[in-house]
Coordinates of C-alpha atoms and ligand atoms in Angstrom, one line a residue:
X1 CA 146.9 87.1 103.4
X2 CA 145.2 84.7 105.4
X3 CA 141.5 85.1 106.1
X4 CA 140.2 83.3 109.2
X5 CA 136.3 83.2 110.1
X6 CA 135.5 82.4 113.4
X7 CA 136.5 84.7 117.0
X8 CA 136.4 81.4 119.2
X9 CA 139.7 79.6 120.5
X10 CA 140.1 78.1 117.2
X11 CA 140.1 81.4 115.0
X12 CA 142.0 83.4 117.6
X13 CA 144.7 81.2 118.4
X14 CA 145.5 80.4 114.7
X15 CA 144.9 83.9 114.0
X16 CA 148.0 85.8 116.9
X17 CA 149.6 82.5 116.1
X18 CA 149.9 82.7 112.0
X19 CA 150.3 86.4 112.4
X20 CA 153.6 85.8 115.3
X21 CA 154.8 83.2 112.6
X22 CA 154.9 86.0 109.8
X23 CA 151.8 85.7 108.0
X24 CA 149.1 88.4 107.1
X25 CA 146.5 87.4 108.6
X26 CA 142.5 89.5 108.9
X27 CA 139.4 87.7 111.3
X28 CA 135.7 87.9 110.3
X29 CA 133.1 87.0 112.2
X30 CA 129.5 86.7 112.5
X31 CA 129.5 88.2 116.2
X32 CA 132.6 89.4 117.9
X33 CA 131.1 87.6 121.4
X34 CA 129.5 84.7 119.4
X35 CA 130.4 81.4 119.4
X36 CA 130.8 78.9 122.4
X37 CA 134.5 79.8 123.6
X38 CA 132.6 83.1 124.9
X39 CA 130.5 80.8 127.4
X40 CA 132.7 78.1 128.0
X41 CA 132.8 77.0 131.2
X42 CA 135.0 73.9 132.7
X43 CA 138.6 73.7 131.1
X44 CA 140.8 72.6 128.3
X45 CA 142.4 68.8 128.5
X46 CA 146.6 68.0 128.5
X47 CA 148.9 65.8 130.0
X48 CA 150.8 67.6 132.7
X49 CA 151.7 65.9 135.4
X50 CA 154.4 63.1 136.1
X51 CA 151.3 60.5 136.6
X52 CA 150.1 61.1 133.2
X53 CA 151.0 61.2 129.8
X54 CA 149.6 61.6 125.8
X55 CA 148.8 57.9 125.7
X56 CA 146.5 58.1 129.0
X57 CA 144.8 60.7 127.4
X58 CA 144.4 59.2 124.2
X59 CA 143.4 55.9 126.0
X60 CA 140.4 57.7 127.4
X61 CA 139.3 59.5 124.7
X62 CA 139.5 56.7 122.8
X63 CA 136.8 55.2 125.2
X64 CA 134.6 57.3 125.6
X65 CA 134.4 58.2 121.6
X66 CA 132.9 54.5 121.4
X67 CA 135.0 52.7 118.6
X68 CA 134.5 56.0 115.8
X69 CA 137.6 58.6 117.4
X70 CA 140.2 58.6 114.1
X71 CA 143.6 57.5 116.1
X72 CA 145.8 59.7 114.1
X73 CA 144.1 62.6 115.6
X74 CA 143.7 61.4 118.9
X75 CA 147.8 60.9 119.1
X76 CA 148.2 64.2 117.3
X77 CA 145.9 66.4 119.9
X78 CA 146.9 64.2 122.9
X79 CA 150.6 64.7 122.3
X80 CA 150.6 68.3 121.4
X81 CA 147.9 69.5 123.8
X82 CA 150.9 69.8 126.7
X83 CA 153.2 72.3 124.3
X84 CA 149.9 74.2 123.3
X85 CA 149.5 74.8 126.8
X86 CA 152.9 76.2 127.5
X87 CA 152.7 78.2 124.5
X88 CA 149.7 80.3 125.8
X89 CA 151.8 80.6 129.1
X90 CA 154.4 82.0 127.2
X91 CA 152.1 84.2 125.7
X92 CA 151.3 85.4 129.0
X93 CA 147.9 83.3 130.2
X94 CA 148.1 82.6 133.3
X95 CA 146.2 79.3 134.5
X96 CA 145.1 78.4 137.9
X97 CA 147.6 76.5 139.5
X98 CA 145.6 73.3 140.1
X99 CA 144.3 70.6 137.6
X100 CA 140.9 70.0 137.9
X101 CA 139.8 65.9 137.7
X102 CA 136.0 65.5 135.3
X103 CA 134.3 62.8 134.2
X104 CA 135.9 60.0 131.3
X105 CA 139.7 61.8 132.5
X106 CA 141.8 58.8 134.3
X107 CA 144.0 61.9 135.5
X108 CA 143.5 65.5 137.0
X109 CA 144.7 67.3 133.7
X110 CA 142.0 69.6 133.1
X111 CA 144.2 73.5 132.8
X112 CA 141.2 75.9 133.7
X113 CA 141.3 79.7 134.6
X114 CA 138.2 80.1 137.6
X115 CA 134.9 78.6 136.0
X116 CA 135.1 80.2 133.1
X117 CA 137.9 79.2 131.0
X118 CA 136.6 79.5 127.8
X119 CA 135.7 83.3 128.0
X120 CA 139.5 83.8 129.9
X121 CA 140.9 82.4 126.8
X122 CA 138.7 84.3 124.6
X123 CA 139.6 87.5 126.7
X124 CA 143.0 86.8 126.2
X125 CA 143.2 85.7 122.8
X126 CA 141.6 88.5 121.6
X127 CA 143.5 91.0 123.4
X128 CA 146.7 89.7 121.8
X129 CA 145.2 90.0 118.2
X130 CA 144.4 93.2 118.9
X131 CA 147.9 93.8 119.7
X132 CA 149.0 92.1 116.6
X133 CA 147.1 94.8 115.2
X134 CA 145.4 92.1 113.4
X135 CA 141.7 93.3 110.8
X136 CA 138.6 92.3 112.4
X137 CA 135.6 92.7 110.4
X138 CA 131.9 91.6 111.8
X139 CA 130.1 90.3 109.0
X140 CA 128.7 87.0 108.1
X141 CA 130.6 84.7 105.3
X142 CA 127.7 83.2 103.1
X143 CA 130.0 81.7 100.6
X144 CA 133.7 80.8 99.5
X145 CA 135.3 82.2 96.7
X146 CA 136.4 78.8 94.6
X147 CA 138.7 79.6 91.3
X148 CA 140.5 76.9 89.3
X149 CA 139.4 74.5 92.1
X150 CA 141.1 76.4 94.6
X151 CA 139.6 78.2 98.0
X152 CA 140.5 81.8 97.0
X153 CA 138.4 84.0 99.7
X154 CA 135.1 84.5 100.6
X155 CA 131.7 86.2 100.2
X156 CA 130.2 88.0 103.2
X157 CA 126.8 89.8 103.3
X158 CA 128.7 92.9 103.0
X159 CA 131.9 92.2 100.9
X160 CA 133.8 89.8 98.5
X161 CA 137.1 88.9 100.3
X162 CA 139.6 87.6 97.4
X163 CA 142.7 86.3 99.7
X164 CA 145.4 83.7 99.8
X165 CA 143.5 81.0 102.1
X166 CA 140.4 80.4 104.3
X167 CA 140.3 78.9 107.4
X168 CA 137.0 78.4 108.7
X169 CA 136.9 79.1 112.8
X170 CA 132.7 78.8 112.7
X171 CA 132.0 76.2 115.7
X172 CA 129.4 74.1 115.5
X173 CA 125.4 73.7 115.4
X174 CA 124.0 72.8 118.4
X175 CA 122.0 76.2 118.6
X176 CA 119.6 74.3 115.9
X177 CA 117.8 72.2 118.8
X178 CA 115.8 73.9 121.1
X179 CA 117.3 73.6 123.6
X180 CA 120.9 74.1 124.1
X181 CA 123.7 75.1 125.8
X182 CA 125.6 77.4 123.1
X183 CA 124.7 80.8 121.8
X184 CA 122.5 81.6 118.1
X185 CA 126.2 82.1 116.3
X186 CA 126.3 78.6 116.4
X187 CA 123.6 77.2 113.5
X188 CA 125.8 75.7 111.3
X189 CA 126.3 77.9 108.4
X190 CA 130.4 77.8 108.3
X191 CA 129.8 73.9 107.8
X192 CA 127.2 74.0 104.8
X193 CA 128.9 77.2 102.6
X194 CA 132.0 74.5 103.0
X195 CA 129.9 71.4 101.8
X196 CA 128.7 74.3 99.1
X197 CA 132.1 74.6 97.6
X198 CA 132.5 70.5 97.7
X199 CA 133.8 70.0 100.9
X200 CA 132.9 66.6 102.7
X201 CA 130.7 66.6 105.6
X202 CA 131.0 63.6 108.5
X203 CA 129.9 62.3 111.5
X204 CA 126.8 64.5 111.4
X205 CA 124.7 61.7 113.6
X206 CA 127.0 62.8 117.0
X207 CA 125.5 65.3 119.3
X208 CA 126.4 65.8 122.2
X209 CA 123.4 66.8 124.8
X210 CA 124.5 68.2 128.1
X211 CA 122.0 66.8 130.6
X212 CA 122.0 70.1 133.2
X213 CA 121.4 73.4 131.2
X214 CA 119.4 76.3 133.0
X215 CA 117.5 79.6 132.1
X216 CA 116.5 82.1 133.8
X217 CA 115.1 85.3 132.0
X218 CA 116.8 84.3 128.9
X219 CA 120.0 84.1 130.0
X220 CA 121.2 80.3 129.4
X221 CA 123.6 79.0 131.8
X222 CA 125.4 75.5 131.9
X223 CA 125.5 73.5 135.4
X224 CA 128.4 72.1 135.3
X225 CA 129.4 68.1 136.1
X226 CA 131.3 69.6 139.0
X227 CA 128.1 70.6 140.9
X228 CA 126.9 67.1 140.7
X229 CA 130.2 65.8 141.4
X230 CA 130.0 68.3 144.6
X231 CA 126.9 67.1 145.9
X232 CA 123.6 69.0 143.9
X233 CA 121.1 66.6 143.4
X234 CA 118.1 66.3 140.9
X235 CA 114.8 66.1 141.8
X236 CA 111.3 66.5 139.7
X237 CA 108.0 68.8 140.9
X238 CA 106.8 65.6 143.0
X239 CA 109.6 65.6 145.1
X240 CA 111.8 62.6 143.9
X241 CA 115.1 61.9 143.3
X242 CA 114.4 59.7 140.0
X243 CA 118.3 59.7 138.5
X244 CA 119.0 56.6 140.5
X245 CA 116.0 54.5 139.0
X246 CA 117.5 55.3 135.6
X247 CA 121.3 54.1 136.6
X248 CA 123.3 53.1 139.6
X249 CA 125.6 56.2 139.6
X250 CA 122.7 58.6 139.8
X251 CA 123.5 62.0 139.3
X252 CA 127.1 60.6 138.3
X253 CA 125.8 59.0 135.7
X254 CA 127.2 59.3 132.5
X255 CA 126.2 62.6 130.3
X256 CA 124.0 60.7 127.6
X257 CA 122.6 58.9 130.4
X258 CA 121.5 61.9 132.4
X259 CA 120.4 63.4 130.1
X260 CA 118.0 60.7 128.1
X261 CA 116.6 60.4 132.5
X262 CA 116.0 63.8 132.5
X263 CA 114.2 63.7 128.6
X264 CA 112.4 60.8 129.9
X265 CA 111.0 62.7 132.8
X266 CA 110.0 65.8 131.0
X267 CA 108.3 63.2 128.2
X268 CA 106.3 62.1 131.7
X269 CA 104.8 65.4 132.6
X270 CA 107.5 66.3 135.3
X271 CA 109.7 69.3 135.7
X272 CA 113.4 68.6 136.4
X273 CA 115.2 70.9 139.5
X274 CA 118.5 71.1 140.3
X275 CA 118.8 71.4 144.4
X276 CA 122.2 72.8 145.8
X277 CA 121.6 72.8 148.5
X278 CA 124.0 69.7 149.4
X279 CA 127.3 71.4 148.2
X280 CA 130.1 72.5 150.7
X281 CA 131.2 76.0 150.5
X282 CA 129.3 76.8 147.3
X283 CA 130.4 80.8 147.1
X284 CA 134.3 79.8 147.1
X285 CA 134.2 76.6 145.1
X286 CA 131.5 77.9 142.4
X287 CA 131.9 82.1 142.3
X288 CA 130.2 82.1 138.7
X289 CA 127.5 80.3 139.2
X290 CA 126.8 82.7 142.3
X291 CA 127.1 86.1 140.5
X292 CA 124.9 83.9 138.0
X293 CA 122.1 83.6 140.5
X294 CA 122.4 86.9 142.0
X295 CA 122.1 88.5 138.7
X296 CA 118.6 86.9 139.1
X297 CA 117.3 87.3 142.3
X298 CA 117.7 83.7 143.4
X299 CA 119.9 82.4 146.0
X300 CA 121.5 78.7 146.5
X301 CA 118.8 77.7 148.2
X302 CA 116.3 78.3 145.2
X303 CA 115.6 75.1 142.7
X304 CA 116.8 75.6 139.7
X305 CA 115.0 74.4 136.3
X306 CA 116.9 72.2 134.7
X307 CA 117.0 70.5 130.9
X308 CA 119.4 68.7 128.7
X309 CA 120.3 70.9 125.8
X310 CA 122.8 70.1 122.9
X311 CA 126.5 71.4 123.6
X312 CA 128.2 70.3 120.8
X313 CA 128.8 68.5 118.0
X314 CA 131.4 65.9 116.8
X315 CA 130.8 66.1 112.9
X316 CA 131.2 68.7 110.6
X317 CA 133.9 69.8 107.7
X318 CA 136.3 66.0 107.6
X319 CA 139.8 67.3 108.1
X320 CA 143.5 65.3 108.6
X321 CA 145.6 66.6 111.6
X322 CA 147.1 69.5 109.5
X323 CA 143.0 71.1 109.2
X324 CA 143.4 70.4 105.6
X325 CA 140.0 69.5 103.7
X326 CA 139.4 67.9 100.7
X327 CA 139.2 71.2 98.9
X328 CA 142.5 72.6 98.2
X329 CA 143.0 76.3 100.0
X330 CA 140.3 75.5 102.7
X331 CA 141.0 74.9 106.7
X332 CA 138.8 73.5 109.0
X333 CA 139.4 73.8 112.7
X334 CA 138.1 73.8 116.0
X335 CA 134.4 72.3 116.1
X336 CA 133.5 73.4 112.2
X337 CA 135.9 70.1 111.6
X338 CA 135.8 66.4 112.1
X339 CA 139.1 65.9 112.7
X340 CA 137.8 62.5 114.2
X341 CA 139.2 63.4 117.8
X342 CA 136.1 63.2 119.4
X343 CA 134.7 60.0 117.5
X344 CA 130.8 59.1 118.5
X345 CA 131.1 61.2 121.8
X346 CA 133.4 63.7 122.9
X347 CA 135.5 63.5 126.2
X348 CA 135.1 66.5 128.4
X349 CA 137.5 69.5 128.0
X350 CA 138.8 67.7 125.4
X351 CA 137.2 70.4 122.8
X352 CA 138.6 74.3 123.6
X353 CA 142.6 72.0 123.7
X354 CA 141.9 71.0 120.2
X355 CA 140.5 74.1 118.8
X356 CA 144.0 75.4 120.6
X357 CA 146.5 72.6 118.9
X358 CA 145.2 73.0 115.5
X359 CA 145.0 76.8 115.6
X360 CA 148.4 77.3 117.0
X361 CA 150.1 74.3 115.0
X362 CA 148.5 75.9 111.3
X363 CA 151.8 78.1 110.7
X364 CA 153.4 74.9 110.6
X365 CA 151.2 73.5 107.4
X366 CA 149.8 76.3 105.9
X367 CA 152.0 77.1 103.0
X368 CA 152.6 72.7 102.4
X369 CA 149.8 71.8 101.2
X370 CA 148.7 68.3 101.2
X371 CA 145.6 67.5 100.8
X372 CA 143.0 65.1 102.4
X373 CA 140.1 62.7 101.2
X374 CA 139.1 60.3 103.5
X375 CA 138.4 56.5 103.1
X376 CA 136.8 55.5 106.2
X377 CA 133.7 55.5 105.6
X378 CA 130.6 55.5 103.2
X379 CA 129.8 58.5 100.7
X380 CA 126.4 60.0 100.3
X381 CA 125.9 62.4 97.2
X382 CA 123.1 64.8 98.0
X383 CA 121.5 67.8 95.5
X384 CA 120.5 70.8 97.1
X385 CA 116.7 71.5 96.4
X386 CA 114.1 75.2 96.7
X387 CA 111.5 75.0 98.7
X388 CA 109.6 76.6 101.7
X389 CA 111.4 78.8 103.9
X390 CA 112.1 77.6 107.8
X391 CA 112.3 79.6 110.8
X392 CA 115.4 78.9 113.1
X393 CA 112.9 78.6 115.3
X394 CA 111.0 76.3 113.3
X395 CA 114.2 74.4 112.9
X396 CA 115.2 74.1 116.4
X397 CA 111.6 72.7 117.1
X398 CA 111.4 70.0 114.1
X399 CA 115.1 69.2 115.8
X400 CA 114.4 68.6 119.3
X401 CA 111.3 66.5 118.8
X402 CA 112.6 64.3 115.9
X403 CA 116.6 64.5 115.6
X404 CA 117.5 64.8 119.8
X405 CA 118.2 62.9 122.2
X406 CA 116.2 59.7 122.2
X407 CA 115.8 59.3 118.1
X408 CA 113.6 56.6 116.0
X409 CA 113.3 55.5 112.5
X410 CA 109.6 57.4 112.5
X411 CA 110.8 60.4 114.0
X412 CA 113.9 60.6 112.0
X413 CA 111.5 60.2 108.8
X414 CA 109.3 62.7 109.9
X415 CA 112.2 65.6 109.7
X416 CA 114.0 64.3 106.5
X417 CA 110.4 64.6 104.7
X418 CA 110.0 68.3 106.5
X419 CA 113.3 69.1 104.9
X420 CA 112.8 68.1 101.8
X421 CA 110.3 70.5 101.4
X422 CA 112.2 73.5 103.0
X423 CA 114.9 75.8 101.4
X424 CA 118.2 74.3 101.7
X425 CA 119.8 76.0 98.3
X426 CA 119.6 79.5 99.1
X427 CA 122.7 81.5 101.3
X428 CA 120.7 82.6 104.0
X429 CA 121.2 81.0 107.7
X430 CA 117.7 79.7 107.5
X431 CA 118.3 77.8 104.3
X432 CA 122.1 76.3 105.2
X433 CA 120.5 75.6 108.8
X434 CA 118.4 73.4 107.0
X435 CA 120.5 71.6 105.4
X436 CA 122.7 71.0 108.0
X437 CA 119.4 69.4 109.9
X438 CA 118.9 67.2 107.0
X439 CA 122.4 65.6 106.8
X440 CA 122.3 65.2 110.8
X441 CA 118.7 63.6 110.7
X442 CA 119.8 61.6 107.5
X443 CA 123.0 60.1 108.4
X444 CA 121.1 59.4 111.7
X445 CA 118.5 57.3 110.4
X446 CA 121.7 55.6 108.4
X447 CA 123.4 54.7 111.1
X448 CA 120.8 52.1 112.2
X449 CA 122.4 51.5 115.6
X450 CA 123.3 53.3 119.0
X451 CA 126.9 54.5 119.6
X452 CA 128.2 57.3 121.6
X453 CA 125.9 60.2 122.0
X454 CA 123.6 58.9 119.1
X455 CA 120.7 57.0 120.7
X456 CA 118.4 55.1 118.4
X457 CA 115.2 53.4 120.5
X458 CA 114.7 51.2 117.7
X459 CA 118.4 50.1 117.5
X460 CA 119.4 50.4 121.2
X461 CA 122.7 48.4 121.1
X462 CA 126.1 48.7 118.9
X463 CA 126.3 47.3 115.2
X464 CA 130.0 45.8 114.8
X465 CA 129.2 46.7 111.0
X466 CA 129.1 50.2 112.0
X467 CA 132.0 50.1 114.2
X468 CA 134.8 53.3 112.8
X469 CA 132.4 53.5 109.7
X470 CA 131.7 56.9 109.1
X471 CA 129.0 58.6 107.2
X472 CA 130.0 61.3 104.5
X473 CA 128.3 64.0 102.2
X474 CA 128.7 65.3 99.0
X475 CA 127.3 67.9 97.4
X476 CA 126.6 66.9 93.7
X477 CA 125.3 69.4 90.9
Ligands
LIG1 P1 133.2 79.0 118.6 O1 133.8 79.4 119.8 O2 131.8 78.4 118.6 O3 133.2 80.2 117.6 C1 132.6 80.2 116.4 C2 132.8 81.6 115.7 O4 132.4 81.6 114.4 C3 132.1 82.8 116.4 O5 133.0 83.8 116.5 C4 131.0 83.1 115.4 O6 130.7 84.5 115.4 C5 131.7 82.8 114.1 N1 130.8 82.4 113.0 C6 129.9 81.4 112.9 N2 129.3 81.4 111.6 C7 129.9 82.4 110.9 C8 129.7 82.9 109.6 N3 128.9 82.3 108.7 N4 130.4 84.0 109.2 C9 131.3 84.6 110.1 N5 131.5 84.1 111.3 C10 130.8 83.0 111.8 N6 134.8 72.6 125.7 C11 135.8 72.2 126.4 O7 136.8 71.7 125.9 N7 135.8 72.5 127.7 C12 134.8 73.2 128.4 O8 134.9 73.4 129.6 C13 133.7 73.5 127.6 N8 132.6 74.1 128.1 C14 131.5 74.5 127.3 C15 130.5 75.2 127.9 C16 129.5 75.7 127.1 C17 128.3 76.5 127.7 C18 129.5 75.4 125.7 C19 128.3 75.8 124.8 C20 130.5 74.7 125.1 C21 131.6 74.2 125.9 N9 132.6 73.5 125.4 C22 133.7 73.2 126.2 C23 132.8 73.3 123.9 C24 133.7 74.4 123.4 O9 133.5 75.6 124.1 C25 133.6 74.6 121.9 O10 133.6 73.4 121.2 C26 134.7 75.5 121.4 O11 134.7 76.7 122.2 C27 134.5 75.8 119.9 O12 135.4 76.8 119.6 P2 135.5 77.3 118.1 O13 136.6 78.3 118.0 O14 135.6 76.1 117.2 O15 134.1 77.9 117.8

C-alpha cells in the first residue's frame, strides 16, 4: 500500500494513476477542497502544436527561472508534459479546443478547461479515484513514520498509518503571507514534518507574488494576466494610472514587477483598483470572473480592490525527476517539491503540468528505488528550538511586512530574531508554519542578491556567485 497525502493535481493524479498501474493505493488529506488545484484558475503548460516543441518550452522556462531552474527537470517535465496531457484525455478530460498564449510562453500551449482549469482537473481527478474505489481519509499528517532509516507511514491527528511508501501531495506555503492568492491548507506543514524526518529543504528564498488578487466578503479571487492582457487597467484612489511610471509595459509588466508597483503604491498611502471597464465582450471571454462579481453584488463596471498576494512557491522538499528525496521511502511532488523546474521564478502554467507529469509518471519509479542527495548547492544544518507560540495569523503578518515582496537585510533580521523565539519543535501547524518562515526568511537574508521572484532592496542586481547555487536545510539533533 501506498499512502499519498495531498487531494491537489499532484495527489490525485499519482493516486488513479498508481492505483490503474496495479498498486494499493489510500489519499489523506487535510481538507478534501484544500489546496490550490481547487482554485486554479489559467491552465496547465505542454508542447502541442507543430510550431512548438519540449526544447521551446524548456528554453523559456529556463528564462524566466533566472539562472537557478535544475535542467534535468526542465527536459524531464517539458518532454513529458505533451503525453501527460493525452493521458488525461484518454482518461476522459476533455480540454477546450484552443491553446491559450500567457506571459514568459514563446508559443500558445497553455491546455485549459473554461477559466478554471485547476478545479476541472480536480473535479475530474477526483471522480476517477472515486471510481478506483480508492480510501480517502480527511485528517491531517503531523509526522512520518521513519524505521531502520526508511519512510514507513505516517502519523495523523487521528491515526498511525504504517504502509509501504509516502508520497507527500501537500502544496505549498504561500497561505503564510497575508495576503495571498491560495487557500489556509496551504501553510507549509507537508514540507517541515519531511525536513522533521531528515529530508532536505531548498530554494526556500522563491516566492512567487501574483500582483492582482481581489477580495470581496472573504472570498479571495485571482485576476488573472488575461484581464490585463484584454485591456483592464490599474488605477489608485487619486485617479492615476501609475503602472507605466514603474515600467514601460505597464500593466504588461512582468509579475514581480507589477506587483513590487502595486506594494509600492500601497507603502504610499494609495489604494490599488482594477477598472474593466476597457475589455471587449467580458461576459463571453471571462464567465468566472462574472458569476464571481455577481455573487457579490458588483457588476463590471465596479472597481475592484486589488493587491499582490503570494501564489506559490518554488522551494520545498529537493527531489530528482523520479520525486525521490533524500530519505529512502519518501516522495515529494507537485509544489511540496523542488524539483528545480521552476528555478528563482516559475513560468506561468508551468505548475498544475508538473504536479500532472510526476504524479502520473510515479508507477514508473516507485518500486526502483534510487535515491537522491543533491550537490548543487550550500548546506545549512539547523536545530529545532521551544519557544512562544505563533498565531497563523501572527505569522502571516511577521511575513508580509519582513519576508514579502520587496525584502532587506533589516527586515529579514527582524523575522529570523521573531522566530527564534517562537515554537518551531512542536507538531502543530502553528509551530511547523514557523519554521517554514524561518528557513524562507533565513535563506533569504543568505542569498544576498536579487534573482527571480526574490527581491532584496539592499542587493538589487544578480550575484554571478549566486548564480544555480542553491540554499539547503538540514535538520540536525
Ligand atoms: P495543492 O493543490 O495545493 O494540494 C495540497 C493538498 O495537500 C490539499 O489537498 C491539502 O488538503 C493537503 N494537505 C496539506 N497539508 C496537509 C497535511 N499536513 N496533511 C494532510 N493533507 C495536507 N498553476 C498553473 O500551472 N496554472 C494555473 O493556471 C494556476 N493558477 C493558480 C491560481 C491560483 C488562485 C493559485 C492559488 C495557484 C495557481 N497555480 C496555477 C498554482 C497551482 O495551482 C499549484 O501549484 C498546484 O495546484 C499545486 O498542486 P499540488 O497538488 O501540489 O497541491
Amino acid at each position: 500500500m501506498v499512502v499519498i497525502v495531498g487531494t491537489g493535481v499532484a495527489g490525485l493524479s499519482a493516486a488513479v494513476s498508481l492505483r490503474r498501474n496495479g498498486y494499493k493505493v489510500r489519499l489523506i488529506t487535510k481538507k478534501i477542497t484544500g489546496g490550490s488545484t481547487y482554485i486554479a484558475k489559467g491552465g496547465a503548460a505542454a508542447s502541442l502544436t507543430g510550431d512548438d516543441s519540449p526544447e521551446l518550452h524548456a528554453q523559456d522556462t529556463i528564462k524566466v527561472g533566472d539562472g537557478m531552474c535544475d535542467l534535468k527537470a526542465v527536459n524531464y517535465v517539458t518532454k513529458e508534459a505533451p503525453s501527460a496531457i493525452h493521458e488525461l484525455e484518454k482518461w476522459g478530460f476533455q480540454f477546450d479546443p484552443d491553446l491559450r498564449l500567457e506571459g514568459g510562453h514563446s508559443r500558445r500551449r497553455v491546455a485549459h478547461k473554461t477559466d478554471e482549469t485547476g478545479r476541472e482537473f480536480y473535479e475530474f481527478l477526483m471522480s476517477e479515484a472515486k471510481k478506483e474505489e480508492i480510501p480517502i481519509l480527511e485528517d491531517r499528517v503531523k509526522a512520518l513514520m521513519v524505521k531502520d532509516n526508511e519512510v514507513r507511514g505516517v502519523i495523523t491527528e487521528g491515526s498511525a498509518i504504517e504502509d509501504d511508501k509516502v508520497v507527500l501531495a501537500t502544496g505549498g506555503y504561500a497561505y503564510l503571507f497575508k495576503f495571498s492568492s491560495t487557500q489556509p491548507t496551504n501553510v507549509g506543514d507537508g514540507m517541515a514534518i519531511a525536513f522533521d524526518a531528515g529530508a532536505l529543504l531548498g530554494d526556500m528564498e522563491f516566492v512567487q507574488f501574483h500582483p492582482t488578487v481581489t477580495s470581496i466578503d472573504g472570498e479571495v479571487f485571482l485576476l488573472t494576466e488575461t484581464l490585463r492582457g484584454e485591456g483592464a487597467v490599474l488605477v489608485n484612489d487619486k485617479g492615476e494610472r501609475f503602472a507605466f511610471t514603474y515600467d514601460k509595459r505597464g500593466e504588461l509588466a512582468p509579475r514581480d514587477v507589477l506587483s513590487r508597483a502595486i506594494y509600492d503604491q500601497y507603502s504610499k498611502g494609495y489604494k490599488v483598483f482594477m477598472d474593466l471597464r476597457g475589455i471587449k465582450d467580458l461576459e463571453r471571454k471571462f464567465p468566472v470572473l462574472i458569476s464571481f462579481l455577481r455573487r457579490h453584488n458588483k457588476t463590471p463596471s465596479d472597481l475592484l480592490d486589488v493587491f499582490p498576494g503570494a501564489h506559490f512557491v518554488d522551494g520545498g522538499v529537493r527531489v530528482n525527476t523520479r520525486g525521490e528525496t533524500n530519505l529512502k521511502g519518501l516522495y515529494a511532488i507537485g509544489e511540496v517539491s523542488d524539483s528545480g523546474l521552476h528555478g528563482a521564478n516559475r513560468l506561468a502554467s508551468n505548475s498544475l503540468i508538473e504536479g500532472l507529469v510526476f504524479g502520473m509518471n510515479l508507477y514508473r519509479y516507485i518500486d526502483k528505488w534510487e535515491g537522491f542527495y543533491p550537490d548543487d548547492g550550500t548546506m545549512v544544518s539547523v536545530t529545532e528550538w521551544k519557544g512562544r507560540k505563533a498565531s497563523i495569523d501572527e505569522i502571516r503578518e511577521m511575513n508580509w511586512s519582513n519576508v514579502g515582496i520587496v525584502r532587506n537585510k533589516e527586515r529579514l533580521e527582524k523575522a529570523i530574531a521573531y522566530y527564534k523565539e517562537v515554537d518551531t519543535s512542536s507538531s502543530c501547524e502553528e509551530s511547523k508554519a514557523s519554521l517554514i518562515s524561518y528557513l524562507t526568511a533565513y535563506s533569504a537574508l543568505m542569498r544576498d542578491e536579487s534573482r527571480g521572484n526574490h527581491f532584496r532592496e539592499d542587493f538589487p542586481f544578480h550575484k554571478k556567485e549566486w548564480e544555480g547555487k542553491r540554499i539547503y536545510f538540514r535538520l540536525t539533533r
